[in-house]
């Protein structure tokens, strides 16, 4: 085995094979890999990782982050995702044994960052126990759960979740992500991880400074008026828009849906997404064409062939709750993920018809449709 030659000092001439080796000299420290002139002091390299105390059965990062719940977390390495929670910049990754570890890149408080992370991941809820109950009630869920372990529902900041799903209406994941990235860039810069720049989500006051025209120029299309209209409506809430949204966590689901639907651009499906992914409404069922297909195939086959209406959305939601109980939204999330073309490959056997159907759906299978 050949020994590696020591790195020459910066002023030395690089030697050839026939030249004598220079005396060992400590190499100069390498420059940051993805430095930014604008924010050079906030470029991060891996340091210490700490366990979240969640196994892969409790949290699978690839089955949780890129599957339509949130569009703000970036894949920054193999089985590694990075995002912001308030003023905290955090990475998550799977260890070799599958357990999940976290790393805090930037935060005013390490303890506050960990607390925010545990809340965001809904760690007080046992996915394993929940899925055991679902599997006992539904043999199909039991089969799918073997291949999609760890698909967890997140508990996002309500304002952040609301704006993201306003962007999702009749949209695809790539375009939604670009729109959400534009909104995110309006917030405070927190750092650079593996070439991605991260910002705290902008405050309601900062969002209020953005005009409809600016959003249209950024590619929001007709959604621009809904974003500005909703921001304005939230600012008019006597207790403040953020507190009003947080107060919805204490209400019954139907009151939450009705309240959200008073905001511009928010209909039943988007309201259900916001309720499930940020407002502790664990039995909320966002019904789109994909969930409708799941329901009419496996839960309410008598509705097959009917047109999807708000009334029938209610019947589908009731069918899910009747089957899976108070955490029906978590069951629906797993069934939705199993329908994504990118995830169907994990299943050992797919019928010819299912394969053809999956190809036709293509990239449309996401929360925006």
Short mmCIF file of N, CA and C in Angstrom, two decimals, residues 46-219:
data_model
loop_
_atom_site.label_atom_id
_atom_site.label_comp_id
_atom_site.label_asym_id
_atom_site.label_seq_id
_atom_site.Cartn_x
_atom_site.Cartn_y
_atom_site.Cartn_z
N UNK A 46 -20.77 19.38 8.77
CA UNK A 46 -21.24 18.43 9.78
C UNK A 46 -20.40 18.48 11.05
N UNK A 47 -21.06 18.50 12.18
CA UNK A 47 -20.36 18.45 13.47
C UNK A 47 -20.93 17.29 14.26
N UNK A 48 -21.67 17.57 15.29
CA UNK A 48 -22.18 16.50 16.15
C UNK A 48 -23.64 16.18 15.85
N UNK A 49 -23.94 14.91 15.87
CA UNK A 49 -25.32 14.45 15.68
C UNK A 49 -25.79 13.82 16.99
N UNK A 50 -27.06 14.00 17.28
CA UNK A 50 -27.65 13.45 18.50
C UNK A 50 -28.89 12.65 18.14
N UNK A 51 -29.21 11.61 18.88
CA UNK A 51 -30.38 10.78 18.56
C UNK A 51 -31.69 11.50 18.87
N UNK A 52 -32.66 11.31 18.00
CA UNK A 52 -34.02 11.81 18.24
C UNK A 52 -34.80 10.82 19.08
N UNK A 53 -34.27 9.61 19.19
CA UNK A 53 -34.95 8.50 19.88
C UNK A 53 -36.19 8.06 19.12
N UNK A 54 -36.07 8.02 17.80
CA UNK A 54 -37.10 7.46 16.93
C UNK A 54 -36.45 6.44 16.00
N UNK A 55 -36.98 5.23 15.98
CA UNK A 55 -36.47 4.23 15.04
C UNK A 55 -37.05 4.50 13.65
N UNK A 56 -36.57 3.77 12.67
CA UNK A 56 -37.07 3.96 11.32
C UNK A 56 -38.53 3.56 11.21
N UNK A 57 -38.99 2.66 12.08
CA UNK A 57 -40.40 2.28 12.08
C UNK A 57 -41.28 3.41 12.60
N UNK A 58 -40.70 4.30 13.38
CA UNK A 58 -41.44 5.45 13.90
C UNK A 58 -41.32 6.68 12.99
N UNK A 59 -40.21 6.77 12.26
CA UNK A 59 -40.02 7.90 11.34
C UNK A 59 -39.11 7.49 10.20
N UNK A 60 -39.67 7.46 9.01
CA UNK A 60 -38.88 7.30 7.79
C UNK A 60 -38.81 8.65 7.11
N UNK A 61 -37.64 9.22 7.02
CA UNK A 61 -37.49 10.55 6.42
C UNK A 61 -37.92 10.57 4.95
N UNK A 62 -37.52 9.58 4.12
CA UNK A 62 -37.94 9.61 2.72
C UNK A 62 -39.44 9.43 2.51
N UNK A 63 -40.12 8.82 3.48
CA UNK A 63 -41.56 8.62 3.35
C UNK A 63 -42.36 9.74 4.02
N UNK A 64 -41.67 10.67 4.65
CA UNK A 64 -42.35 11.75 5.37
C UNK A 64 -42.14 13.10 4.70
N UNK A 65 -40.91 13.42 4.31
CA UNK A 65 -40.64 14.78 3.83
C UNK A 65 -40.95 15.03 2.36
N UNK A 66 -40.58 14.15 1.44
CA UNK A 66 -40.83 14.49 0.02
C UNK A 66 -42.15 13.96 -0.52
N UNK A 67 -43.15 13.78 0.34
CA UNK A 67 -44.39 13.14 -0.10
C UNK A 67 -45.61 14.05 -0.01
N UNK A 68 -45.39 15.37 0.02
CA UNK A 68 -46.52 16.28 -0.11
C UNK A 68 -47.05 16.91 1.16
N UNK A 69 -46.41 16.65 2.32
CA UNK A 69 -46.85 17.33 3.54
C UNK A 69 -46.24 18.72 3.67
N UNK A 70 -44.97 18.80 3.34
CA UNK A 70 -44.25 20.07 3.43
C UNK A 70 -43.35 20.20 2.21
N UNK A 71 -43.08 21.44 1.82
CA UNK A 71 -42.26 21.69 0.64
C UNK A 71 -41.03 22.54 0.99
N UNK A 72 -40.69 22.59 2.29
CA UNK A 72 -39.60 23.47 2.73
C UNK A 72 -38.36 22.72 3.17
N UNK A 73 -38.44 21.41 3.31
CA UNK A 73 -37.28 20.64 3.73
C UNK A 73 -36.56 20.09 2.50
N UNK A 74 -35.24 20.23 2.48
CA UNK A 74 -34.42 19.83 1.34
C UNK A 74 -33.61 18.58 1.67
N UNK A 75 -33.42 17.74 0.68
CA UNK A 75 -32.53 16.60 0.86
C UNK A 75 -31.10 17.09 0.70
N UNK A 76 -30.32 17.01 1.78
CA UNK A 76 -28.97 17.54 1.80
C UNK A 76 -27.91 16.45 1.90
N UNK A 77 -28.31 15.22 1.71
CA UNK A 77 -27.38 14.10 1.75
C UNK A 77 -28.15 12.81 1.66
N UNK A 78 -27.46 11.68 1.54
CA UNK A 78 -28.15 10.39 1.54
C UNK A 78 -28.94 10.20 2.83
N UNK A 79 -30.24 10.03 2.70
CA UNK A 79 -31.12 9.84 3.86
C UNK A 79 -31.00 11.00 4.85
N UNK A 80 -30.75 12.20 4.34
CA UNK A 80 -30.62 13.38 5.19
C UNK A 80 -31.47 14.52 4.63
N UNK A 81 -32.21 15.19 5.53
CA UNK A 81 -33.08 16.31 5.14
C UNK A 81 -32.83 17.47 6.10
N UNK A 82 -32.90 18.68 5.55
CA UNK A 82 -32.61 19.88 6.33
C UNK A 82 -33.73 20.89 6.15
N UNK A 83 -34.09 21.56 7.23
CA UNK A 83 -35.14 22.56 7.17
C UNK A 83 -35.07 23.50 8.36
N UNK A 84 -36.01 24.43 8.41
CA UNK A 84 -36.04 25.39 9.50
C UNK A 84 -37.34 25.26 10.28
N UNK A 85 -37.22 25.47 11.57
CA UNK A 85 -38.37 25.50 12.48
C UNK A 85 -38.25 26.80 13.26
N UNK A 86 -39.01 27.82 12.84
CA UNK A 86 -38.83 29.12 13.45
C UNK A 86 -37.41 29.61 13.18
N UNK A 87 -36.67 30.01 14.22
CA UNK A 87 -35.31 30.51 14.03
C UNK A 87 -34.25 29.40 14.04
N UNK A 88 -34.69 28.15 14.03
CA UNK A 88 -33.76 27.02 14.16
C UNK A 88 -33.52 26.35 12.80
N UNK A 89 -32.26 26.12 12.47
CA UNK A 89 -31.88 25.40 11.25
C UNK A 89 -31.38 24.03 11.67
N UNK A 90 -32.06 22.98 11.20
CA UNK A 90 -31.84 21.63 11.72
C UNK A 90 -31.76 20.63 10.57
N UNK A 91 -30.89 19.64 10.72
CA UNK A 91 -30.84 18.51 9.79
C UNK A 91 -31.25 17.24 10.51
N UNK A 92 -31.86 16.33 9.76
CA UNK A 92 -32.22 15.01 10.25
C UNK A 92 -31.63 13.97 9.30
N UNK A 93 -31.17 12.86 9.83
CA UNK A 93 -30.69 11.79 8.96
C UNK A 93 -30.85 10.45 9.65
N UNK A 94 -30.84 9.40 8.82
CA UNK A 94 -30.89 8.04 9.34
C UNK A 94 -29.48 7.53 9.60
N UNK A 95 -29.28 6.96 10.78
CA UNK A 95 -28.03 6.27 11.10
C UNK A 95 -28.02 4.95 10.36
N UNK A 96 -26.90 4.26 10.36
CA UNK A 96 -26.79 2.98 9.67
C UNK A 96 -27.81 1.96 10.14
N UNK A 97 -28.18 2.03 11.42
CA UNK A 97 -29.17 1.08 11.94
C UNK A 97 -30.61 1.54 11.71
N UNK A 98 -30.77 2.69 11.04
CA UNK A 98 -32.11 3.19 10.74
C UNK A 98 -32.63 4.23 11.71
N UNK A 99 -32.02 4.34 12.89
CA UNK A 99 -32.48 5.34 13.86
C UNK A 99 -32.25 6.75 13.31
N UNK A 100 -33.07 7.68 13.79
CA UNK A 100 -33.01 9.05 13.30
C UNK A 100 -32.18 9.91 14.26
N UNK A 101 -31.26 10.69 13.66
CA UNK A 101 -30.42 11.61 14.41
C UNK A 101 -30.67 13.03 13.91
N UNK A 102 -30.38 14.01 14.77
CA UNK A 102 -30.56 15.40 14.38
C UNK A 102 -29.29 16.20 14.66
N UNK A 103 -29.17 17.31 13.92
CA UNK A 103 -28.04 18.22 14.10
C UNK A 103 -28.58 19.64 14.02
N UNK A 104 -28.24 20.45 15.01
CA UNK A 104 -28.67 21.85 15.03
C UNK A 104 -27.54 22.70 14.43
N UNK A 105 -27.80 23.31 13.29
CA UNK A 105 -26.80 24.14 12.63
C UNK A 105 -26.78 25.57 13.18
N UNK A 106 -27.99 26.08 13.43
CA UNK A 106 -28.10 27.47 13.87
C UNK A 106 -29.33 27.59 14.75
N UNK A 107 -29.18 28.20 15.91
CA UNK A 107 -30.32 28.38 16.80
C UNK A 107 -29.94 29.33 17.93
N UNK A 108 -30.86 30.18 18.33
CA UNK A 108 -30.59 31.03 19.50
C UNK A 108 -30.63 30.24 20.80
N UNK A 109 -31.20 29.02 20.74
CA UNK A 109 -31.31 28.20 21.95
C UNK A 109 -31.35 26.73 21.57
N UNK A 110 -30.38 25.96 22.00
CA UNK A 110 -30.33 24.54 21.68
C UNK A 110 -31.53 23.80 22.26
N UNK A 111 -31.91 24.13 23.48
CA UNK A 111 -33.03 23.44 24.11
C UNK A 111 -34.35 23.78 23.41
N UNK A 112 -34.50 25.05 23.00
CA UNK A 112 -35.70 25.44 22.28
C UNK A 112 -35.76 24.77 20.92
N UNK A 113 -34.60 24.61 20.27
CA UNK A 113 -34.56 23.95 18.96
C UNK A 113 -35.00 22.49 19.08
N UNK A 114 -34.52 21.80 20.10
CA UNK A 114 -34.90 20.40 20.27
C UNK A 114 -36.38 20.28 20.59
N UNK A 115 -36.89 21.17 21.43
CA UNK A 115 -38.30 21.16 21.77
C UNK A 115 -39.16 21.38 20.53
N UNK A 116 -38.75 22.33 19.68
CA UNK A 116 -39.48 22.60 18.44
C UNK A 116 -39.46 21.40 17.52
N UNK A 117 -38.32 20.72 17.47
CA UNK A 117 -38.19 19.55 16.60
C UNK A 117 -39.09 18.42 17.07
N UNK A 118 -39.12 18.15 18.36
CA UNK A 118 -39.95 17.06 18.89
C UNK A 118 -41.43 17.35 18.65
N UNK A 119 -41.83 18.62 18.78
CA UNK A 119 -43.22 19.00 18.51
C UNK A 119 -43.54 18.82 17.02
N UNK A 120 -42.62 19.27 16.17
CA UNK A 120 -42.79 19.18 14.72
C UNK A 120 -42.96 17.73 14.27
N UNK A 121 -42.24 16.82 14.92
CA UNK A 121 -42.29 15.41 14.54
C UNK A 121 -43.40 14.63 15.24
N UNK A 122 -44.20 15.30 16.04
CA UNK A 122 -45.30 14.63 16.74
C UNK A 122 -44.80 13.43 17.54
N UNK A 123 -43.68 13.61 18.24
CA UNK A 123 -43.05 12.46 18.90
C UNK A 123 -43.85 11.90 20.07
N UNK A 124 -44.86 12.62 20.53
CA UNK A 124 -45.69 12.10 21.62
C UNK A 124 -46.69 11.05 21.12
N UNK A 125 -46.71 10.83 19.81
CA UNK A 125 -47.62 9.84 19.23
C UNK A 125 -46.82 8.64 18.74
N UNK A 126 -47.20 7.45 19.18
CA UNK A 126 -46.51 6.23 18.78
C UNK A 126 -47.10 5.72 17.46
N UNK A 127 -46.30 5.79 16.41
CA UNK A 127 -46.75 5.32 15.11
C UNK A 127 -46.92 3.80 15.12
N UNK A 128 -46.03 3.11 15.80
CA UNK A 128 -46.09 1.64 15.82
C UNK A 128 -47.38 1.15 16.45
N UNK A 129 -47.75 1.73 17.58
CA UNK A 129 -48.99 1.32 18.25
C UNK A 129 -50.20 1.66 17.39
N UNK A 130 -50.19 2.84 16.79
CA UNK A 130 -51.31 3.27 15.95
C UNK A 130 -51.49 2.33 14.76
N UNK A 131 -50.39 2.02 14.11
CA UNK A 131 -50.48 1.16 12.92
C UNK A 131 -50.89 -0.27 13.28
N UNK A 132 -50.55 -0.68 14.47
CA UNK A 132 -51.00 -2.01 14.92
C UNK A 132 -52.53 -2.05 14.98
N UNK A 133 -53.12 -0.97 15.46
CA UNK A 133 -54.58 -0.90 15.52
C UNK A 133 -55.18 -0.81 14.11
N UNK A 134 -54.55 -0.02 13.24
CA UNK A 134 -55.04 0.07 11.86
C UNK A 134 -54.98 -1.28 11.16
N UNK A 135 -53.87 -1.99 11.36
CA UNK A 135 -53.68 -3.29 10.70
C UNK A 135 -54.72 -4.30 11.17
N UNK A 136 -55.10 -4.20 12.43
CA UNK A 136 -56.10 -5.12 12.96
C UNK A 136 -57.47 -4.85 12.33
N UNK A 137 -57.70 -3.60 11.93
CA UNK A 137 -58.99 -3.23 11.34
C UNK A 137 -59.03 -3.37 9.83
N UNK A 138 -57.86 -3.48 9.20
CA UNK A 138 -57.83 -3.44 7.74
C UNK A 138 -56.64 -4.27 7.23
N UNK A 139 -56.94 -5.40 6.61
CA UNK A 139 -55.88 -6.28 6.12
C UNK A 139 -55.05 -5.61 5.02
N UNK A 140 -55.68 -4.75 4.22
CA UNK A 140 -54.92 -4.08 3.16
C UNK A 140 -53.92 -3.11 3.77
N UNK A 141 -54.34 -2.38 4.80
CA UNK A 141 -53.40 -1.48 5.48
C UNK A 141 -52.26 -2.29 6.07
N UNK A 142 -52.56 -3.44 6.64
CA UNK A 142 -51.53 -4.28 7.24
C UNK A 142 -50.48 -4.68 6.21
N UNK A 143 -50.92 -4.98 4.99
CA UNK A 143 -49.99 -5.36 3.92
C UNK A 143 -49.13 -4.17 3.50
N UNK A 144 -49.75 -3.02 3.30
CA UNK A 144 -49.00 -1.83 2.86
C UNK A 144 -48.03 -1.36 3.94
N UNK A 145 -48.43 -1.48 5.19
CA UNK A 145 -47.60 -0.99 6.29
C UNK A 145 -46.27 -1.72 6.37
N UNK A 146 -46.21 -2.93 5.88
CA UNK A 146 -44.95 -3.67 5.89
C UNK A 146 -43.90 -3.02 5.00
N UNK A 147 -44.36 -2.29 4.00
CA UNK A 147 -43.44 -1.72 3.01
C UNK A 147 -43.27 -0.21 3.17
N UNK A 148 -44.09 0.43 4.01
CA UNK A 148 -44.02 1.88 4.17
C UNK A 148 -43.92 2.27 5.64
N UNK A 149 -43.09 1.56 6.37
CA UNK A 149 -42.94 1.86 7.79
C UNK A 149 -42.34 3.24 8.00
N UNK A 150 -42.91 3.96 8.96
CA UNK A 150 -42.33 5.24 9.35
C UNK A 150 -42.89 6.46 8.63
N UNK A 151 -43.99 6.30 7.88
CA UNK A 151 -44.61 7.45 7.21
C UNK A 151 -45.41 8.23 8.25
N UNK A 152 -44.81 9.27 8.78
CA UNK A 152 -45.35 10.01 9.93
C UNK A 152 -46.00 11.32 9.49
N UNK A 153 -47.04 11.74 10.19
CA UNK A 153 -47.67 13.03 9.95
C UNK A 153 -46.95 14.10 10.79
N UNK A 154 -46.61 15.20 10.14
CA UNK A 154 -45.89 16.29 10.80
C UNK A 154 -46.85 17.27 11.47
N UNK A 155 -46.32 18.02 12.41
CA UNK A 155 -47.09 19.08 13.09
C UNK A 155 -46.41 20.41 12.78
N UNK A 156 -46.82 21.03 11.69
CA UNK A 156 -46.15 22.22 11.19
C UNK A 156 -46.69 23.50 11.83
N UNK A 157 -45.94 24.55 11.64
CA UNK A 157 -46.42 25.88 12.03
C UNK A 157 -47.65 26.20 11.18
N UNK A 158 -48.75 26.63 11.78
CA UNK A 158 -50.00 26.83 11.02
C UNK A 158 -49.88 27.84 9.88
N UNK A 159 -49.22 28.98 10.11
CA UNK A 159 -49.09 29.98 9.04
C UNK A 159 -48.26 29.41 7.89
N UNK A 160 -47.17 28.78 8.22
CA UNK A 160 -46.30 28.19 7.20
C UNK A 160 -47.05 27.14 6.39
N UNK A 161 -47.79 26.30 7.07
CA UNK A 161 -48.56 25.25 6.41
C UNK A 161 -49.65 25.84 5.52
N UNK A 162 -50.33 26.85 6.01
CA UNK A 162 -51.41 27.49 5.25
C UNK A 162 -50.88 28.08 3.94
N UNK A 163 -49.79 28.82 3.99
CA UNK A 163 -49.25 29.45 2.79
C UNK A 163 -48.78 28.38 1.80
N UNK A 164 -48.17 27.33 2.30
CA UNK A 164 -47.71 26.26 1.40
C UNK A 164 -48.88 25.64 0.64
N UNK A 165 -49.99 25.39 1.33
CA UNK A 165 -51.10 24.72 0.66
C UNK A 165 -51.94 25.68 -0.18
N UNK A 166 -51.84 26.97 0.07
CA UNK A 166 -52.41 27.93 -0.88
C UNK A 166 -51.66 27.83 -2.21
N UNK A 167 -50.36 27.57 -2.14
CA UNK A 167 -49.56 27.42 -3.36
C UNK A 167 -49.84 26.09 -4.06
N UNK A 168 -50.40 25.12 -3.36
CA UNK A 168 -50.53 23.77 -3.91
C UNK A 168 -51.74 23.59 -4.81
N UNK A 169 -52.68 24.52 -4.78
CA UNK A 169 -53.94 24.34 -5.51
C UNK A 169 -53.70 24.13 -7.01
N UNK A 170 -54.21 23.00 -7.52
CA UNK A 170 -54.08 22.67 -8.95
C UNK A 170 -52.66 22.88 -9.45
N UNK A 171 -51.71 22.29 -8.76
CA UNK A 171 -50.30 22.54 -9.04
C UNK A 171 -49.52 21.24 -8.96
N UNK A 172 -48.27 21.26 -9.39
CA UNK A 172 -47.41 20.09 -9.26
C UNK A 172 -46.29 20.38 -8.27
N UNK A 173 -45.66 19.32 -7.77
CA UNK A 173 -44.71 19.46 -6.68
C UNK A 173 -43.55 20.38 -7.04
N UNK A 174 -43.04 20.26 -8.27
CA UNK A 174 -41.91 21.09 -8.68
C UNK A 174 -42.25 22.57 -8.62
N UNK A 175 -43.41 22.93 -9.14
CA UNK A 175 -43.80 24.34 -9.15
C UNK A 175 -44.17 24.82 -7.75
N UNK A 176 -44.84 23.97 -6.99
CA UNK A 176 -45.16 24.34 -5.61
C UNK A 176 -43.88 24.67 -4.85
N UNK A 177 -42.86 23.82 -5.01
CA UNK A 177 -41.61 24.01 -4.30
C UNK A 177 -40.96 25.34 -4.68
N UNK A 178 -40.98 25.70 -5.96
CA UNK A 178 -40.41 26.98 -6.39
C UNK A 178 -41.16 28.16 -5.77
N UNK A 179 -42.47 28.06 -5.71
CA UNK A 179 -43.25 29.12 -5.12
C UNK A 179 -42.97 29.25 -3.62
N UNK A 180 -42.92 28.11 -2.95
CA UNK A 180 -42.65 28.12 -1.51
C UNK A 180 -41.23 28.63 -1.23
N UNK A 181 -40.28 28.27 -2.09
CA UNK A 181 -38.92 28.78 -1.94
C UNK A 181 -38.89 30.30 -2.05
N UNK A 182 -39.69 30.86 -2.95
CA UNK A 182 -39.73 32.31 -3.09
C UNK A 182 -40.26 32.96 -1.81
N UNK A 183 -41.33 32.42 -1.28
CA UNK A 183 -41.88 32.96 -0.04
C UNK A 183 -40.87 32.83 1.09
N UNK A 184 -40.23 31.67 1.18
CA UNK A 184 -39.26 31.44 2.25
C UNK A 184 -38.11 32.42 2.19
N UNK A 185 -37.69 32.80 0.98
CA UNK A 185 -36.54 33.70 0.83
C UNK A 185 -36.80 35.08 1.41
N UNK A 186 -38.05 35.38 1.73
CA UNK A 186 -38.39 36.67 2.33
C UNK A 186 -38.08 36.70 3.83
N UNK A 187 -37.83 35.54 4.41
CA UNK A 187 -37.56 35.46 5.84
C UNK A 187 -36.08 35.67 6.16
N UNK A 188 -35.75 35.68 7.43
CA UNK A 188 -34.37 35.88 7.88
C UNK A 188 -33.49 34.73 7.43
N UNK A 189 -32.32 35.06 6.91
CA UNK A 189 -31.36 34.05 6.47
C UNK A 189 -30.76 33.34 7.69
N UNK A 190 -30.74 32.00 7.64
CA UNK A 190 -30.23 31.23 8.77
C UNK A 190 -28.95 30.47 8.46
N UNK A 191 -28.68 30.21 7.19
CA UNK A 191 -27.45 29.50 6.89
C UNK A 191 -27.50 28.72 5.59
N UNK A 192 -26.37 28.11 5.26
CA UNK A 192 -26.18 27.34 4.04
C UNK A 192 -25.73 25.93 4.42
N UNK A 193 -26.46 24.93 3.97
CA UNK A 193 -26.10 23.54 4.23
C UNK A 193 -26.06 22.80 2.90
N UNK A 194 -24.89 22.29 2.57
CA UNK A 194 -24.69 21.52 1.34
C UNK A 194 -25.21 22.24 0.09
N UNK A 195 -24.96 23.54 0.03
CA UNK A 195 -25.32 24.30 -1.16
C UNK A 195 -26.71 24.89 -1.15
N UNK A 196 -27.52 24.56 -0.16
CA UNK A 196 -28.87 25.11 -0.05
C UNK A 196 -28.87 26.23 0.99
N UNK A 197 -29.47 27.36 0.62
CA UNK A 197 -29.62 28.46 1.58
C UNK A 197 -30.98 28.34 2.27
N UNK A 198 -30.97 28.53 3.57
CA UNK A 198 -32.18 28.35 4.37
C UNK A 198 -32.56 29.65 5.07
N UNK A 199 -33.85 29.90 5.10
CA UNK A 199 -34.40 31.08 5.75
C UNK A 199 -35.51 30.67 6.71
N UNK A 200 -35.65 31.44 7.78
CA UNK A 200 -36.83 31.27 8.63
C UNK A 200 -38.05 31.68 7.81
N UNK A 201 -39.18 31.06 8.09
CA UNK A 201 -40.37 31.44 7.35
C UNK A 201 -40.73 32.88 7.71
N UNK A 202 -41.08 33.70 6.72
CA UNK A 202 -41.36 35.12 7.00
C UNK A 202 -42.56 35.30 7.91
N UNK A 203 -42.52 36.35 8.69
CA UNK A 203 -43.62 36.68 9.58
C UNK A 203 -44.82 37.16 8.77
N UNK A 204 -45.96 37.20 9.42
CA UNK A 204 -47.17 37.71 8.76
C UNK A 204 -46.97 39.16 8.34
N UNK A 205 -46.28 39.92 9.17
CA UNK A 205 -46.03 41.33 8.86
C UNK A 205 -45.13 41.47 7.62
N UNK A 206 -44.16 40.59 7.50
CA UNK A 206 -43.29 40.64 6.32
C UNK A 206 -44.06 40.22 5.07
N UNK A 207 -44.91 39.22 5.19
CA UNK A 207 -45.71 38.77 4.05
C UNK A 207 -46.65 39.88 3.58
N UNK A 208 -47.10 40.69 4.50
CA UNK A 208 -48.05 41.76 4.15
C UNK A 208 -47.41 42.82 3.26
N UNK A 209 -46.09 42.86 3.20
CA UNK A 209 -45.39 43.84 2.38
C UNK A 209 -45.27 43.39 0.92
N UNK A 210 -45.59 42.13 0.67
CA UNK A 210 -45.47 41.59 -0.69
C UNK A 210 -46.76 41.88 -1.46
N UNK A 211 -46.62 42.38 -2.67
CA UNK A 211 -47.79 42.73 -3.48
C UNK A 211 -48.21 41.56 -4.36
N UNK A 212 -49.46 41.61 -4.81
CA UNK A 212 -49.96 40.60 -5.72
C UNK A 212 -49.12 40.58 -7.00
N UNK A 213 -48.72 41.74 -7.48
CA UNK A 213 -47.93 41.81 -8.71
C UNK A 213 -46.58 41.12 -8.53
N UNK A 214 -45.95 41.29 -7.39
CA UNK A 214 -44.67 40.63 -7.14
C UNK A 214 -44.83 39.12 -7.16
N UNK A 215 -45.91 38.64 -6.59
CA UNK A 215 -46.14 37.20 -6.59
C UNK A 215 -46.43 36.69 -8.00
N UNK A 216 -47.17 37.44 -8.77
CA UNK A 216 -47.45 37.04 -10.15
C UNK A 216 -46.15 36.98 -10.95
N UNK A 217 -45.28 37.94 -10.74
CA UNK A 217 -44.00 37.94 -11.44
C UNK A 217 -43.13 36.77 -11.01
N UNK A 218 -43.37 36.25 -9.81
CA UNK A 218 -42.63 35.09 -9.31
C UNK A 218 -43.26 33.77 -9.74
N UNK A 219 -44.34 33.83 -10.54
CA UNK A 219 -44.93 32.61 -11.08
C UNK A 219 -46.10 32.06 -10.29
#
